[in-house]
Tab-separated table of C-alpha atoms in Angstrom:
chain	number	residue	atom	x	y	z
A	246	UNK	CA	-6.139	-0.095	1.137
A	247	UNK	CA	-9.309	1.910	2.083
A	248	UNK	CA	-7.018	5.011	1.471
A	249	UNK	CA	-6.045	3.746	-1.609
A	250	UNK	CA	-9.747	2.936	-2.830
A	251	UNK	CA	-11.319	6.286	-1.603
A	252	UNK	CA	-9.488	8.787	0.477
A	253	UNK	CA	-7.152	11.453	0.106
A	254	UNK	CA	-4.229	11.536	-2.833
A	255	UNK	CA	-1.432	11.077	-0.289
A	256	UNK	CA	-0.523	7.731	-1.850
A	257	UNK	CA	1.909	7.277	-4.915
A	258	UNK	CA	1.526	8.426	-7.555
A	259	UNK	CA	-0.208	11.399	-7.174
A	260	UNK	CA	-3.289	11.380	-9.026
A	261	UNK	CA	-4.209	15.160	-10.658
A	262	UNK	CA	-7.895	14.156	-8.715
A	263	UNK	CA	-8.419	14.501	-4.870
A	264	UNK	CA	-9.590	11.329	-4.535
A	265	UNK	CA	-8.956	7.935	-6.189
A	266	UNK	CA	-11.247	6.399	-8.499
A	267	UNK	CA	-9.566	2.912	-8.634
A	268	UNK	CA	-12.038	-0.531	-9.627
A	269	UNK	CA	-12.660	-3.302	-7.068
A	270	UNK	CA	-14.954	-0.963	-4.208
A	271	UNK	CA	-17.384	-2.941	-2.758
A	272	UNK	CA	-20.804	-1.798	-3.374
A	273	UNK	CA	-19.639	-0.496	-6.821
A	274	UNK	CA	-19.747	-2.282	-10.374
A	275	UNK	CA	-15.847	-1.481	-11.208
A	276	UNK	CA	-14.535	-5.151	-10.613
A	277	UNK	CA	-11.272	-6.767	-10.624
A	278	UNK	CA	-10.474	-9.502	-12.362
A	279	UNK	CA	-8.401	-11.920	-11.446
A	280	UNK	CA	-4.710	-12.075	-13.189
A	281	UNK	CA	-2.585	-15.533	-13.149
A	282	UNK	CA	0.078	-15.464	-15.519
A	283	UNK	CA	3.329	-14.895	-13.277
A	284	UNK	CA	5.509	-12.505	-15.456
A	285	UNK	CA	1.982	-10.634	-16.281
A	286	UNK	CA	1.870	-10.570	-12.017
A	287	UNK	CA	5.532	-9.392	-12.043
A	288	UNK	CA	5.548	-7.108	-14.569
A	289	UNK	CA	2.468	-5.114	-13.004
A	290	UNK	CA	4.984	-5.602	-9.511
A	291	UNK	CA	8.063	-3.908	-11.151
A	292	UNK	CA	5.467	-0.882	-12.374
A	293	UNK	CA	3.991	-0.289	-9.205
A	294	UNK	CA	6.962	-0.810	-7.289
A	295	UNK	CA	10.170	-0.848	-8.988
A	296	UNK	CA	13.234	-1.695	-7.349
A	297	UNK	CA	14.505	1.959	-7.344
A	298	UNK	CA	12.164	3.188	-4.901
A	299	UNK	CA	13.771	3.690	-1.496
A	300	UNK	CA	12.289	1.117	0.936
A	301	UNK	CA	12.919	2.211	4.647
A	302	UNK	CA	13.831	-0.508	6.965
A	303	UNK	CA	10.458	-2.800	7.769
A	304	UNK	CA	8.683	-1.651	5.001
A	305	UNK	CA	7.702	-2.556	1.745
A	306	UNK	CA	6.314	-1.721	-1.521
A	307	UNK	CA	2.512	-2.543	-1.104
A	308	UNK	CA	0.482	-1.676	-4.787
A	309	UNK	CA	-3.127	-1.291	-5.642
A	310	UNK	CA	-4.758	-2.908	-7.688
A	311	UNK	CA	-3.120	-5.878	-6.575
A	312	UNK	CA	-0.474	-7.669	-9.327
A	313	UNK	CA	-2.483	-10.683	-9.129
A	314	UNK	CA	-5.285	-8.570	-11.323
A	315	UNK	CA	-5.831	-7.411	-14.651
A	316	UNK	CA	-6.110	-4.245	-13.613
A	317	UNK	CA	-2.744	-3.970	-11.935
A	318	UNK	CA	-0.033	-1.294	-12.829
A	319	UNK	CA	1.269	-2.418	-15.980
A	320	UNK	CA	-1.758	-4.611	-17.494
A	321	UNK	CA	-4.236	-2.132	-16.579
A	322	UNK	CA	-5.046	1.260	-17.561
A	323	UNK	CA	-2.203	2.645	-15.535
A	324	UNK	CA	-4.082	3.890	-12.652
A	325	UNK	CA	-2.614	2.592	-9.649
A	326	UNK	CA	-1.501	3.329	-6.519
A	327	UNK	CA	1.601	2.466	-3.912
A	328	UNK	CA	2.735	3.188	-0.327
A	329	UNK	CA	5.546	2.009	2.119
A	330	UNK	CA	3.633	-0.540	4.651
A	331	UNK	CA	4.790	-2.775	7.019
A	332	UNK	CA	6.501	-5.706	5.498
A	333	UNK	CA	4.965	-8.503	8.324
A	334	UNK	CA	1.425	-6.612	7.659
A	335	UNK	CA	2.131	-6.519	3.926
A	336	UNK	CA	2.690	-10.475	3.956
A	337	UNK	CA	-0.278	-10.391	5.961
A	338	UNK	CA	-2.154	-9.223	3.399
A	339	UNK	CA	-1.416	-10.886	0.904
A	340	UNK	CA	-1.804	-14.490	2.291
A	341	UNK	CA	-5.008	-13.335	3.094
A	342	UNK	CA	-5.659	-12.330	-0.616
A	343	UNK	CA	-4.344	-15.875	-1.560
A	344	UNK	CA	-6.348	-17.559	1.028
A	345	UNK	CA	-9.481	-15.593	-0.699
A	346	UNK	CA	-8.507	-16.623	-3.497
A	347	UNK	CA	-8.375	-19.969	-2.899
A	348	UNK	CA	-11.267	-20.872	-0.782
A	349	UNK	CA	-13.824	-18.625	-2.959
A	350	UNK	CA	-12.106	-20.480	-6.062
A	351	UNK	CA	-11.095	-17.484	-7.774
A	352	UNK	CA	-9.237	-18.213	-11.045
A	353	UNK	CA	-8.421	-16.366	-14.065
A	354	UNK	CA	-10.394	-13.755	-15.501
A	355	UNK	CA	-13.333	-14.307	-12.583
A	356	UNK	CA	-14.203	-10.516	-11.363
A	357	UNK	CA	-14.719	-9.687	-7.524
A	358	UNK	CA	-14.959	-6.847	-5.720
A	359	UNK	CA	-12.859	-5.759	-2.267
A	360	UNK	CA	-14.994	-5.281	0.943
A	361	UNK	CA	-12.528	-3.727	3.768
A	362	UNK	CA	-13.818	-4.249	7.303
């Protein structure tokens, strides 16, 4: 996700920048905000990561901004980006996001910001 956030274009799409300018950085003002209306979720899942991209074996379709926010794929501004992870790491991640979620009592339309350690 830190590559996704700030580094290099080398993640899907390709952006016609270097570098990404996506919301939710730590340490910036450009929040997310949380999304949860499920087909609003899965529509902003199909966008990012529709079922025609070719998904080698242990991997899957991980997206940025994350579904679960208004600023995902297809309720966003369209600015996105997606990469072939690890499926067990990509589950990982996002019971961790749901854990955060949960235990900060994040609920719709509250804004946070991502901190990657």
């Amino acid at each position: 996700m830190n590559r996704d956030l700030s580094g290099p274009a080398d993640t899907i799409p390709q952006p016609w920048r270097t570098t990404k300018n996506l919301p939710g950085k730590h340490g910036t003002t450009r929040y997310l905000t949380r999304l949860t209306d499920k087909e609003k979720k899965k529509a902003n899942n199909r966008k990012a990561c529709p079922s025609s991209l070719e998904r080698p074996p242990g991997k899957q379709c991980d997206e940025y901004p994350f579904q679960s926010t208004w600023q995902g794929a297809a309720t966003g501004s369209g600015d996105f980006s997606r990469r072939m992870i690890d499926k067990d790491q990509n589950r990982l991640g996002g019971g961790a996001l749901k854990n955060f979620y949960l235990f900060n009592r994040i609920v719709e339309k509250d804004r946070f910001l991502v901190w990657i350690k």
